[in-house]
Coordinates of C-alpha atoms and ligand atoms in Angstrom, one line a residue:
X29 CA 1.9 14.7 1.8
X30 CA 2.5 12.2 3.6
X31 CA 4.1 9.6 1.3
X32 CA 6.5 11.8 -2.5
X33 CA 5.2 9.5 -4.9
X34 CA 7.9 8.3 -7.7
X35 CA 8.6 6.3 -10.6
X36 CA 11.0 2.9 -9.8
X37 CA 13.1 1.3 -12.8
X38 CA 13.2 -1.7 -11.9
X39 CA 14.4 -3.7 -15.5
X40 CA 17.3 -6.4 -15.0
X41 CA 17.4 -5.7 -10.7
X42 CA 16.6 -8.5 -8.4
X43 CA 13.5 -8.5 -6.1
X44 CA 11.8 -10.9 -2.9
X45 CA 8.4 -11.7 -3.1
X46 CA 8.3 -13.0 0.5
X47 CA 5.3 -15.8 0.4
X48 CA 3.2 -18.2 -2.2
X49 CA -0.5 -16.7 -2.2
X50 CA -2.8 -14.8 -4.5
X51 CA -1.8 -11.5 -3.2
X52 CA 1.4 -12.8 -3.1
X53 CA 1.2 -13.3 -7.1
X54 CA -0.2 -9.7 -7.0
X55 CA 2.0 -8.4 -6.1
X56 CA 4.9 -10.3 -8.7
X57 CA 2.7 -10.2 -11.8
X58 CA 3.8 -6.0 -11.2
X59 CA 7.1 -6.5 -10.5
X60 CA 7.4 -8.6 -13.8
X61 CA 5.6 -6.5 -15.9
X62 CA 8.3 -3.8 -14.7
X63 CA 10.7 -5.5 -15.9
X64 CA 11.5 -7.1 -12.4
X65 CA 13.9 -10.6 -11.4
X66 CA 12.0 -11.8 -9.4
X67 CA 12.4 -14.7 -6.3
X68 CA 9.2 -15.8 -4.6
X69 CA 10.4 -17.1 -0.7
X70 CA 7.8 -19.3 0.4
X71 CA 7.3 -22.6 1.6
X72 CA 4.2 -23.5 -0.9
X73 CA 3.1 -21.8 -4.3
X74 CA -0.5 -20.6 -5.6
X75 CA -1.3 -22.0 -9.1
X76 CA -0.5 -18.8 -11.3
X77 CA 2.4 -19.0 -10.2
X78 CA 3.8 -22.4 -9.8
X79 CA 2.9 -21.8 -13.9
X80 CA 5.5 -19.0 -13.6
X81 CA 8.2 -20.8 -12.3
X82 CA 7.2 -24.0 -14.7
X83 CA 8.3 -20.9 -16.9
X84 CA 11.6 -19.6 -16.0
X85 CA 9.3 -16.7 -15.6
X86 CA 10.6 -16.8 -11.5
X87 CA 12.6 -18.2 -9.1
X88 CA 12.1 -20.4 -7.5
X89 CA 13.3 -21.0 -3.2
X90 CA 11.2 -22.5 -1.1
X91 CA 13.3 -22.4 2.0
X92 CA 12.1 -20.1 4.9
X93 CA 13.3 -17.5 4.4
X94 CA 16.1 -15.7 6.1
X95 CA 17.4 -12.3 5.9
X96 CA 20.1 -12.4 3.9
X97 CA 17.4 -13.7 0.7
X98 CA 17.1 -9.6 1.2
X99 CA 20.8 -9.3 -0.1
X100 CA 22.2 -7.7 -3.3
X101 CA 17.7 -7.4 -3.4
X102 CA 16.4 -4.2 -4.5
X103 CA 13.2 -4.3 -3.8
X104 CA 11.0 -6.3 -0.3
X105 CA 7.1 -7.3 -0.8
X106 CA 6.6 -9.2 2.2
X107 CA 2.4 -10.9 1.8
X108 CA 2.5 -14.0 3.9
X109 CA 0.3 -14.3 7.4
X110 CA 2.5 -15.2 9.8
X111 CA 3.0 -11.5 10.7
X112 CA 6.2 -13.2 13.2
X113 CA 7.3 -13.6 8.7
X114 CA 6.4 -10.0 7.8
X115 CA 8.4 -7.8 10.4
X116 CA 10.8 -10.7 10.3
X117 CA 11.4 -8.7 6.1
X118 CA 10.2 -5.3 7.0
X119 CA 13.2 -6.0 9.7
X120 CA 16.0 -6.7 7.6
X121 CA 14.5 -5.0 4.3
X122 CA 15.6 -1.5 6.8
X123 CA 17.8 -2.8 8.3
X124 CA 19.7 -3.0 4.9
X125 CA 18.4 -0.2 3.5
X126 CA 16.4 -1.5 0.3
X127 CA 12.2 0.1 0.4
X128 CA 10.4 -3.0 1.7
X129 CA 6.3 -3.4 1.5
X130 CA 3.7 -4.7 4.4
X131 CA 0.8 -6.0 2.5
X132 CA -2.3 -5.0 4.7
X133 CA 0.6 -3.8 7.3
X134 CA 1.8 -0.4 6.8
X135 CA 3.3 0.1 9.4
X136 CA 6.0 -2.2 8.4
X137 CA 6.6 -0.1 5.0
X138 CA 8.7 2.4 3.9
X139 CA 6.3 2.2 0.2
X140 CA 3.3 1.4 -0.3
X141 CA 1.5 -0.1 -3.8
X142 CA -0.7 2.8 -5.2
X143 CA -3.5 2.1 -7.5
X144 CA -2.3 2.1 -10.5
X145 CA -4.4 2.9 -14.3
X146 CA -1.7 1.1 -17.1
X147 CA -1.4 2.2 -20.6
X148 CA 2.0 2.3 -20.3
X149 CA 4.5 4.3 -21.3
X150 CA 1.8 5.8 -19.3
X151 CA 0.5 5.4 -16.4
X152 CA -0.9 6.6 -13.8
X153 CA -0.6 5.7 -9.6
X154 CA -4.0 6.9 -7.3
X155 CA -3.0 6.6 -3.3
X156 CA -5.1 7.5 -0.8
X157 CA -1.5 7.4 1.1
X158 CA -2.7 4.6 3.0
X159 CA -6.4 5.4 4.2
X160 CA -9.0 3.9 2.2
X161 CA -7.6 1.5 -0.6
X162 CA -10.9 1.1 -1.9
X163 CA -11.0 4.6 -2.8
X164 CA -8.6 4.4 -4.5
X165 CA -9.9 2.3 -6.6
X166 CA -13.1 4.2 -7.0
X167 CA -10.4 7.5 -8.2
X168 CA -8.2 4.9 -10.0
X169 CA -12.7 3.8 -11.7
X170 CA -13.6 7.2 -13.1
X171 CA -9.5 8.3 -14.1
X172 CA -10.3 4.4 -17.1
X173 CA -13.4 6.7 -18.1
X174 CA -11.8 9.2 -19.3
X175 CA -8.3 8.0 -20.2
X176 CA -8.5 6.6 -23.7
X177 CA -7.1 2.6 -24.0
X178 CA -4.6 4.7 -27.1
X179 CA -2.8 7.3 -25.3
X180 CA -0.4 4.2 -24.5
X181 CA 0.2 4.6 -28.6
X182 CA -0.3 8.4 -28.5
X183 CA 2.7 8.6 -25.6
X184 CA 4.9 6.6 -27.4
X185 CA 4.8 8.3 -31.2
X186 CA 5.6 11.4 -29.5
X187 CA 8.3 9.7 -27.7
X188 CA 9.5 9.0 -32.1
X189 CA 9.0 12.6 -33.1
X190 CA 10.5 14.1 -29.6
X191 CA 13.6 14.7 -30.6
X192 CA 12.9 15.9 -33.5
X193 CA 10.2 19.1 -32.6
X194 CA 12.7 19.7 -30.0
X195 CA 15.4 20.7 -33.6
X196 CA 12.7 22.0 -35.4
X197 CA 11.2 24.6 -32.9
X198 CA 13.6 27.3 -31.2
X199 CA 11.3 29.2 -29.0
X200 CA 10.0 26.0 -26.1
X201 CA 6.4 27.9 -25.9
X202 CA 5.2 26.9 -29.2
X203 CA 7.4 23.2 -29.1
X204 CA 3.9 23.5 -26.3
X205 CA 1.7 25.1 -28.0
X206 CA 1.9 22.6 -31.1
X207 CA 2.7 19.0 -29.3
X208 CA -0.1 20.6 -27.5
X209 CA -2.1 20.6 -30.8
X210 CA -1.7 17.8 -31.4
X211 CA -2.0 16.0 -28.6
X212 CA -6.1 16.6 -28.5
X213 CA -6.4 16.7 -33.0
X214 CA -7.1 15.0 -35.8
X215 CA -3.7 13.7 -34.7
X216 CA -4.6 12.1 -31.4
X217 CA -7.7 10.8 -32.7
X218 CA -5.6 8.4 -35.9
X219 CA -3.7 7.3 -32.8
X220 CA -6.7 5.8 -31.2
X221 CA -8.7 4.6 -33.8
X222 CA -5.3 2.1 -34.9
X223 CA -3.8 3.9 -37.7
X224 CA -0.5 4.7 -36.5
X225 CA 0.9 4.8 -39.7
X226 CA -1.5 7.8 -41.4
X227 CA -0.4 9.6 -37.7
X228 CA 3.6 9.3 -38.4
X229 CA 2.8 10.9 -41.7
X230 CA 0.2 13.6 -40.1
X231 CA 3.2 14.7 -37.4
X232 CA 6.1 14.7 -39.7
X233 CA 3.6 16.5 -42.5
X234 CA 3.3 19.1 -39.5
X235 CA 6.3 19.6 -38.5
X236 CA 7.2 20.3 -42.1
X237 CA 3.8 23.2 -43.0
X238 CA 5.2 24.6 -39.0
X239 CA 8.2 27.9 -39.4
X240 CA 10.2 26.6 -36.0
X241 CA 11.9 30.5 -36.1
X242 CA 8.6 32.1 -35.9
X243 CA 8.1 34.2 -32.5
X244 CA 5.3 33.3 -30.4
X245 CA 2.4 35.5 -30.1
X246 CA 1.6 36.2 -26.0
X247 CA -1.1 36.0 -24.7
X248 CA -3.1 37.4 -20.8
X249 CA -6.4 35.8 -19.5
X250 CA -7.8 38.2 -16.4
X251 CA -9.4 35.1 -14.8
X252 CA -11.4 35.8 -12.0
X253 CA -10.9 32.8 -9.0
X254 CA -13.7 33.4 -7.3
X255 CA -14.1 33.6 -3.4
X256 CA -12.0 30.7 -2.6
X257 CA -13.9 27.6 -3.1
X258 CA -12.6 25.9 -5.6
X259 CA -16.2 24.0 -7.1
X260 CA -16.7 28.1 -8.2
X261 CA -14.7 28.3 -10.6
X262 CA -15.9 28.3 -14.6
X263 CA -15.2 25.5 -16.6
X264 CA -13.6 28.4 -18.4
X265 CA -10.9 29.1 -16.2
X266 CA -10.3 26.3 -15.6
X267 CA -9.2 25.2 -18.9
X268 CA -7.4 28.7 -19.3
X269 CA -5.8 28.1 -16.0
X270 CA -4.4 24.7 -17.7
X271 CA -3.1 26.0 -20.5
X272 CA -0.9 29.1 -17.7
X273 CA 3.2 29.2 -18.1
X274 CA 2.8 32.1 -15.8
X275 CA 0.4 32.9 -13.1
X276 CA 0.3 36.3 -11.0
X277 CA -2.1 36.1 -8.6
X278 CA -3.6 37.7 -5.7
X279 CA -2.6 37.6 -1.8
X280 CA -7.3 36.7 -2.1
X281 CA -6.8 34.3 -4.1
X282 CA -7.3 30.8 -2.3
X283 CA -4.4 27.9 -2.5
X284 CA -7.1 25.8 -3.2
X285 CA -7.9 27.9 -6.4
X286 CA -3.8 28.4 -7.4
X287 CA -3.6 24.8 -7.0
X288 CA -5.5 24.3 -10.1
X289 CA -3.1 25.9 -12.7
X290 CA -0.4 23.9 -14.3
X291 CA 2.0 22.9 -12.2
X292 CA 4.3 23.6 -13.8
X293 CA 3.9 27.4 -15.0
X294 CA 5.2 30.3 -13.2
X295 CA 4.0 32.1 -10.3
X296 CA 4.0 35.3 -8.9
X297 CA 2.5 37.3 -6.6
X298 CA 1.5 40.1 -6.8
X299 CA 0.4 41.1 -3.5
X300 CA -2.3 43.2 -3.0
X301 CA -2.1 43.4 1.6
X302 CA -4.3 46.4 2.0
X303 CA -1.7 49.8 2.4
X304 CA 1.7 48.0 1.0
X305 CA 0.9 45.9 -2.0
X306 CA 3.5 43.5 -3.1
X307 CA 4.0 44.6 -7.0
X308 CA 3.1 47.8 -7.4
X309 CA -0.1 48.4 -9.4
X310 CA 2.2 49.7 -12.8
X311 CA 4.5 47.7 -12.4
X312 CA 1.5 45.2 -12.3
X313 CA 0.5 46.2 -15.7
X314 CA 3.7 46.3 -17.4
X315 CA 5.0 43.0 -16.0
X316 CA 2.0 41.5 -18.0
X317 CA 2.9 43.0 -21.4
X318 CA 5.7 41.8 -20.9
X319 CA 6.0 38.1 -20.2
X320 CA 3.1 38.3 -23.1
X321 CA 5.4 39.5 -25.2
X322 CA 7.9 37.2 -24.8
X323 CA 5.5 35.1 -26.2
X324 CA 3.5 33.0 -22.2
X325 CA 0.6 32.3 -21.5
X326 CA -0.6 35.1 -19.1
X327 CA -2.7 33.8 -16.6
X328 CA -3.7 36.8 -14.2
X329 CA -5.2 35.8 -11.3
X330 CA -7.8 37.9 -9.0
X331 CA -10.4 36.8 -6.3
X332 CA -13.5 37.3 -7.3
X333 CA -14.4 38.5 -9.8
X334 CA -12.0 40.9 -11.8
X335 CA -14.0 43.8 -13.0
X336 CA -15.7 43.9 -9.1
X337 CA -13.4 46.4 -7.1
X338 CA -10.4 44.5 -8.5
X339 CA -8.2 46.3 -10.6
X340 CA -9.7 44.9 -13.3
X341 CA -10.1 46.9 -16.3
X342 CA -6.7 49.4 -14.8
X343 CA -4.7 46.0 -16.3
X344 CA -6.0 45.6 -19.8
X345 CA -6.3 48.8 -20.1
X346 CA -2.3 48.9 -19.8
X347 CA -2.3 45.5 -22.9
X348 CA -4.8 47.3 -25.3
X349 CA -2.8 50.2 -25.4
X350 CA 0.4 47.8 -26.3
X351 CA -1.6 45.5 -28.9
X352 CA -1.4 42.7 -26.3
X353 CA -4.4 40.2 -27.2
X354 CA -6.7 39.0 -23.9
X355 CA -9.3 38.1 -22.4
X356 CA -11.8 38.4 -19.9
X357 CA -12.6 35.5 -17.7
X358 CA -15.5 36.0 -14.6
X359 CA -15.6 34.8 -11.5
X360 CA -17.5 34.7 -8.5
X361 CA -17.8 38.0 -7.1
X362 CA -17.5 38.7 -2.8
X363 CA -21.0 39.4 -2.9
X364 CA -22.4 36.3 -4.4
X365 CA -20.0 33.6 -3.2
X366 CA -21.0 35.2 0.7
X367 CA -24.5 35.7 0.6
X368 CA -24.6 32.6 -1.0
X369 CA -23.0 30.4 2.1
X370 CA -24.1 32.5 4.5
X371 CA -28.2 32.1 4.0
X372 CA -28.3 35.3 2.7
X373 CA -30.3 36.6 -0.4
X374 CA -29.0 39.4 -1.3
X375 CA -32.5 40.4 -3.0
X376 CA -36.0 39.1 -2.1
X377 CA -39.3 40.4 -2.8
X378 CA -40.2 41.9 1.3
X379 CA -36.7 43.1 2.2
X380 CA -35.3 45.1 -0.8
X381 CA -35.6 45.5 -4.5
X382 CA -32.5 46.8 -4.6
X383 CA -29.1 46.2 -4.1
X384 CA -26.1 47.9 -4.2
X385 CA -22.4 46.8 -4.0
X386 CA -19.6 49.9 -2.4
X387 CA -15.9 49.9 -1.5
X388 CA -15.6 51.4 2.3
X389 CA -11.3 51.1 1.6
X390 CA -10.2 54.4 3.8
X391 CA -8.9 57.7 2.1
X392 CA -7.2 59.3 4.5
X393 CA -8.6 58.1 7.1
X394 CA -12.3 58.5 5.7
X395 CA -14.7 57.1 3.4
X396 CA -16.1 59.4 0.7
X397 CA -19.5 57.4 -0.7
X398 CA -23.0 59.0 -2.1
X399 CA -24.3 58.7 2.1
X400 CA -27.6 59.4 1.6
X401 CA -28.3 56.5 -1.2
X402 CA -26.8 54.1 0.5
X403 CA -29.0 54.6 3.7
X404 CA -31.5 54.0 1.5
X405 CA -35.0 51.7 2.9
X406 CA -35.4 48.5 0.3
X407 CA -32.0 48.1 0.1
X408 CA -28.7 45.6 0.9
X409 CA -25.5 47.8 0.7
X410 CA -22.6 45.6 0.5
X411 CA -19.4 46.8 1.5
X412 CA -16.1 44.8 0.3
X413 CA -12.4 46.4 1.6
X414 CA -15.0 47.9 5.2
X415 CA -12.8 46.3 7.7
X416 CA -11.2 49.6 9.4
X417 CA -14.1 51.3 7.6
X418 CA -16.9 49.5 10.2
X419 CA -17.1 52.7 12.2
X420 CA -17.5 55.0 10.4
X421 CA -20.3 53.3 8.0
X422 CA -22.2 52.8 10.6
X423 CA -22.5 55.9 11.7
X424 CA -22.7 57.4 8.7
X425 CA -25.6 55.1 7.2
X426 CA -26.6 56.3 10.9
X427 CA -26.9 59.4 10.5
X428 CA -28.1 59.5 6.8
X429 CA -31.4 58.0 8.2
X430 CA -31.5 53.9 8.9
X431 CA -32.5 52.6 12.4
X432 CA -29.8 51.6 14.8
X433 CA -30.9 48.6 15.2
X434 CA -30.9 47.7 11.4
X435 CA -29.5 44.8 10.4
X436 CA -25.7 44.2 8.9
X437 CA -24.2 40.6 9.1
X438 CA -20.0 39.7 8.6
X439 CA -18.7 37.2 6.6
X440 CA -15.0 36.1 7.0
X441 CA -12.9 34.0 4.6
X442 CA -16.8 33.2 2.6
X443 CA -17.5 29.9 0.7
X444 CA -14.3 28.5 2.4
X445 CA -14.2 26.2 4.5
X446 CA -12.7 28.8 7.5
X447 CA -15.6 30.9 6.7
X448 CA -17.3 32.4 9.3
X449 CA -20.8 34.5 9.9
X450 CA -21.9 37.3 12.5
X451 CA -24.7 38.9 12.2
X452 CA -26.1 42.2 14.3
X453 CA -26.9 45.5 14.0
X454 CA -25.2 49.4 12.8
X455 CA -25.4 49.4 15.9
X456 CA -23.3 46.7 17.7
X457 CA -21.0 45.6 13.9
X458 CA -18.0 48.3 14.7
X459 CA -17.3 46.2 18.9
X460 CA -18.2 42.8 17.1
X461 CA -15.7 43.2 14.8
X462 CA -13.1 43.8 17.9
X463 CA -14.5 41.9 19.9
X464 CA -14.6 39.0 17.6
X465 CA -10.6 40.1 16.0
X466 CA -12.8 40.3 12.6
X467 CA -9.7 39.3 10.3
X468 CA -9.9 40.1 6.3
X469 CA -10.8 39.1 3.9
X470 CA -14.7 40.3 5.0
X471 CA -16.9 41.2 3.7
X472 CA -19.6 43.9 5.3
X473 CA -23.2 43.0 4.8
X474 CA -26.4 45.6 5.9
X475 CA -30.3 45.1 5.3
X476 CA -33.4 43.3 6.1
X477 CA -32.5 40.2 4.5
X478 CA -29.5 39.5 7.7
X479 CA -31.7 37.8 8.7
X480 CA -33.0 36.3 6.5
X481 CA -30.6 33.7 7.2
X482 CA -31.2 32.7 10.6
X483 CA -34.0 30.4 8.2
X484 CA -32.4 29.8 5.3
X485 CA -28.4 29.4 6.4
X486 CA -26.9 25.8 4.7
X487 CA -22.7 25.9 5.4
X488 CA -22.2 25.6 8.1
X489 CA -18.2 24.4 7.3
X490 CA -16.6 22.4 11.3
X491 CA -12.7 22.7 10.7
X492 CA -11.2 18.4 12.4
X493 CA -8.6 18.7 13.9
Ligands
LIG529 N1 -12.6 40.9 -7.0 C1 -12.8 41.4 -6.0 C2 -13.1 41.5 -4.6 C3 -11.2 42.4 -4.1 S1 -11.2 43.9 -3.3 C4 -14.4 40.4 -5.9 O1 -14.8 40.4 -6.8 O2 -14.2 39.5 -4.3 C5 -11.3 43.0 -1.9 C6 -12.7 42.6 -1.0 O3 -13.5 41.9 -1.0 C7 -11.8 42.8 1.0 O4 -11.5 43.3 0.6 C8 -13.3 41.7 1.0 O5 -14.8 42.2 1.5 C9 -13.7 40.8 -0.2 N2 -13.8 39.9 -0.9 C10 -12.9 38.7 -1.1 N3 -12.8 37.8 -0.9 C11 -13.8 37.8 0.6 C12 -14.0 36.0 0.4 N4 -13.8 34.6 0.6 N5 -15.1 36.4 2.3 C13 -14.9 37.6 2.3 N6 -14.3 38.9 1.6 C14 -14.3 38.2 0.6

């Protein structure tokens, strides 16, 4: 993040605007909306500003700008088309420790102005860090369409009842749920349609009708976070992630996906690196139970799909035994994600009539699988966790009848911007892993379908330096 977004209280504070043209007038207008006392330093004024001066809304100093004009100011804005003056303002402000913005000259600014959506007291500010004001405006236009005009009035209603609700509810989790109900339900609709008095009455009745002492009942949402690309989450996953009080996540969950969990939710890392779990599985199971029993909405976020090599079954088994309510949200499993993003269809009428997902996890230094069943023609075999056992996997498949020239692929960090796909055959795969220093998470796909990649690949991310 290049800039820290903050909202500044300028009520009654002196602000200096240098320049009296159209651009300056837009900045002045924003400052006035924020309750600032504005002095404009400019020999000439636009029509609009002249009008404000005559109404006594702003002060005017017609002298040429001098550094002392900034003494005692909370903020300075330079909006002249004279670069020398702009620099002077910037230098004078910096010398006095006053935040300064120079229109269209980012190098002279200590703060930048965002694009804003004003539903006061709700204000949304959008910034691209100066990279593209046009993009910021386009984002703003989109947000305008999804934020109802009545949001400001809704926020006022909440403000009026805030203390009352706080006192009424003993548990913060219950209080938050109460507000979510209010803000998404009938009462909000009353506000949007201009019936504020009815909304007030309904809100008071709702408070009176709710037992504020009741212990909240928690729930666990076992959610598949997919293979990495956040666009592959389901709507349901996203919605529940946005409601979480706490999220317990694995190493495989990509940072971009984790980013979409409600910002204020507590985050607990449950590890799951090969051979050393940050928290042992049994403890994770009990952690979920404990959090839910505290009345929290717990999101248990896993890579891929929770029921495919994800131990999801074990976790909800403990929940079921303890009587904790839960839901399961499927995710795109690594095999589906990696196959799609590497252009390798897992089945194909000419090459593969079945597909098998197996774990290639080493146990006691070996991989125990039903090799004769895997070494079949017309079949695609996908190995999860197979990187360390790749030598054994290839050897056993050949020993049980597959040709050494059978095609195979390694997909590392599939669906992400770091995706790497390497292809070869059963004979060459182990040395490819070594030479190319392939790292986890990597999926191994074995079968003739791998050859289709040459024609069907489409996702070739290039990482900008
Ligand atoms: N529940 C997960 C799998 C967990 S097992 C799912 O449904 O995808 C962990 C293994 O999944 C890793 O060792 C790796 O083989 C595979 N994997 C998960 N995400 C991956 C990704 N983005 N790219 C390649 N392989 C991945």
